[in-house]
Amino acid sequence: MLPLRFVKTSSLFSPNILFSNFSPKQPRTTLLSLITTKQLRSQSPMASSYTTSSHASKLLFRQLFEKESSTYTYLLADISHPDKPALLIDPVDKTVDRDLCVIKELGLKLVYALNTHVHADHVTGTGLIKSKVLGVKSIISKASGSKADIFVGTGDTVYFGNLFLEVRATPGHTLGCVTYVTGDGPDQPNPRMAFTGDAILIRGCGRTDFQGGNSTQLYNSVHSQIFTLPKDTLIYPAHDYKGFTVSTVGEEMQHNPRLTKDEEAFKNIMENLNLSYPKMMDIAVPANLVCGMQDLTSKS
């Protein structure tokens, strides 16, 4: 069931991850408008069979970059589904038009805009996206204290077409940090992918000295929620400042200069970073606490 035309990625990616906007016709399946595991259980029995399919789903994946804040935005879509449902992880306000243009060019239907946490170094594009594309739902963790259409936590599942993301709470950089992990199953991307926000950066991690940060909490959540994933799981962070684009769980377990230390040594490192105050914090944090619920009447 190969698409009509596709570009194969490097060997780092599974054949299940195709960069394409073409897909064969599949039996039509109703796209769910609600996504968390708890919400799915409250639906009719038909909803529980939504993800079963005799056809392997295909993931379209894009890694997008905003240079001023060195932020990565991730676009994922199920191109084997008739509606080609898509989601964005950690969109930035300054690059919303670019991201929506890519989505339009690829013939995708954007259904969700997710944040891994309340960012302090940029204003998320979630609210702006909602004002431009009616029907898009914003998602963030309940522990973040921010506004959104849907709140998630550990054990919840975000469905888009026949693909899904698992939610894992990874607090420590902020109280409300979560990591989104692609599903575990024969019709899901392999190797798996973890969108870690600032919990794990490539060869580093997010600071823990503001927004309720806690170094012990970060250390424990990373080791219990991320380092327990298969070692070939691809790690995609919210930021990179050295030109890295992707890592793996195995690499970070072996080479991360902070998280490879024992808990006490890690705590000592984090408490002595002496980092400057985030220059965008007083603007970004207040904006990001409300940006998930922008007025939808001003579609443009």
PDB file of N, CA and C in Angstrom, residues 173 198-208 218 222 256 258-259 266 270 273:
ATOM      1  N   HIS A 173      11.017  21.433  34.331  1.00  0.00           N
ATOM      2  CA  HIS A 173      11.320  22.721  33.695  1.00  0.00           C
ATOM      3  C   HIS A 173      10.227  23.707  34.083  1.00  0.00           C
ATOM      4  N   ASP A 198      10.972  21.099  26.632  1.00  0.00           N
ATOM      5  CA  ASP A 198      12.247  21.476  27.240  1.00  0.00           C
ATOM      6  C   ASP A 198      12.706  20.474  28.297  1.00  0.00           C
ATOM      7  N   ALA A 199      11.970  19.380  28.464  1.00  0.00           N
ATOM      8  CA  ALA A 199      12.373  18.387  29.463  1.00  0.00           C
ATOM      9  C   ALA A 199      13.732  17.800  29.096  1.00  0.00           C
ATOM     10  N   ILE A 200      13.877  17.400  27.850  1.00  0.00           N
ATOM     11  CA  ILE A 200      15.179  16.974  27.332  1.00  0.00           C
ATOM     12  C   ILE A 200      15.484  17.791  26.090  1.00  0.00           C
ATOM     13  N   LEU A 201      16.620  18.442  26.080  1.00  0.00           N
ATOM     14  CA  LEU A 201      17.179  19.030  24.878  1.00  0.00           C
ATOM     15  C   LEU A 201      18.285  18.096  24.409  1.00  0.00           C
ATOM     16  N   ILE A 202      18.737  18.249  23.191  1.00  0.00           N
ATOM     17  CA  ILE A 202      19.795  17.374  22.698  1.00  0.00           C
ATOM     18  C   ILE A 202      21.089  17.722  23.417  1.00  0.00           C
ATOM     19  N   ARG A 203      21.562  16.760  24.216  1.00  0.00           N
ATOM     20  CA  ARG A 203      22.746  16.925  25.073  1.00  0.00           C
ATOM     21  C   ARG A 203      22.529  18.003  26.134  1.00  0.00           C
ATOM     22  N   GLY A 204      21.315  18.123  26.610  1.00  0.00           N
ATOM     23  CA  GLY A 204      21.025  19.099  27.656  1.00  0.00           C
ATOM     24  C   GLY A 204      19.619  18.916  28.184  1.00  0.00           C
ATOM     25  N   CYS A 205      19.113  19.940  28.872  1.00  0.00           N
ATOM     26  CA  CYS A 205      17.735  19.934  29.371  1.00  0.00           C
ATOM     27  C   CYS A 205      17.348  21.377  29.688  1.00  0.00           C
ATOM     28  N   GLY A 206      16.071  21.598  29.889  1.00  0.00           N
ATOM     29  CA  GLY A 206      15.588  22.928  30.207  1.00  0.00           C
ATOM     30  C   GLY A 206      15.986  23.347  31.617  1.00  0.00           C
ATOM     31  N   ARG A 207      16.095  24.653  31.831  1.00  0.00           N
ATOM     32  CA  ARG A 207      16.426  25.187  33.149  1.00  0.00           C
ATOM     33  C   ARG A 207      15.294  24.906  34.140  1.00  0.00           C
ATOM     34  N   THR A 208      15.599  24.971  35.411  1.00  0.00           N
ATOM     35  CA  THR A 208      14.611  24.620  36.439  1.00  0.00           C
ATOM     36  C   THR A 208      14.495  25.693  37.517  1.00  0.00           C
ATOM     37  N   LEU A 218      12.408  17.196  37.592  1.00  0.00           N
ATOM     38  CA  LEU A 218      12.798  17.007  36.196  1.00  0.00           C
ATOM     39  C   LEU A 218      13.602  15.721  36.033  1.00  0.00           C
ATOM     40  N   VAL A 222      12.102  12.595  33.783  1.00  0.00           N
ATOM     41  CA  VAL A 222      12.810  12.171  32.578  1.00  0.00           C
ATOM     42  C   VAL A 222      13.184  10.698  32.666  1.00  0.00           C
ATOM     43  N   ASN A 256      24.187  12.569  27.403  1.00  0.00           N
ATOM     44  CA  ASN A 256      23.692  13.831  27.941  1.00  0.00           C
ATOM     45  C   ASN A 256      24.542  14.227  29.149  1.00  0.00           C
ATOM     46  N   ARG A 258      24.213  16.236  31.533  1.00  0.00           N
ATOM     47  CA  ARG A 258      23.514  16.504  32.787  1.00  0.00           C
ATOM     48  C   ARG A 258      22.756  15.274  33.282  1.00  0.00           C
ATOM     49  N   LEU A 259      21.950  14.709  32.396  1.00  0.00           N
ATOM     50  CA  LEU A 259      21.036  13.653  32.820  1.00  0.00           C
ATOM     51  C   LEU A 259      21.704  12.299  33.012  1.00  0.00           C
ATOM     52  N   PHE A 266      23.156  16.021  39.409  1.00  0.00           N
ATOM     53  CA  PHE A 266      22.293  16.759  38.489  1.00  0.00           C
ATOM     54  C   PHE A 266      21.720  17.996  39.179  1.00  0.00           C
ATOM     55  N   MET A 270      22.201  21.990  38.030  1.00  0.00           N
ATOM     56  CA  MET A 270      21.085  22.854  37.691  1.00  0.00           C
ATOM     57  C   MET A 270      20.993  24.073  38.602  1.00  0.00           C
ATOM     58  N   LEU A 273      23.789  27.004  37.322  1.00  0.00           N
ATOM     59  CA  LEU A 273      23.912  27.399  35.919  1.00  0.00           C
ATOM     60  C   LEU A 273      24.102  28.901  35.755  1.00  0.00           C
TER      61      LEU A 273
END
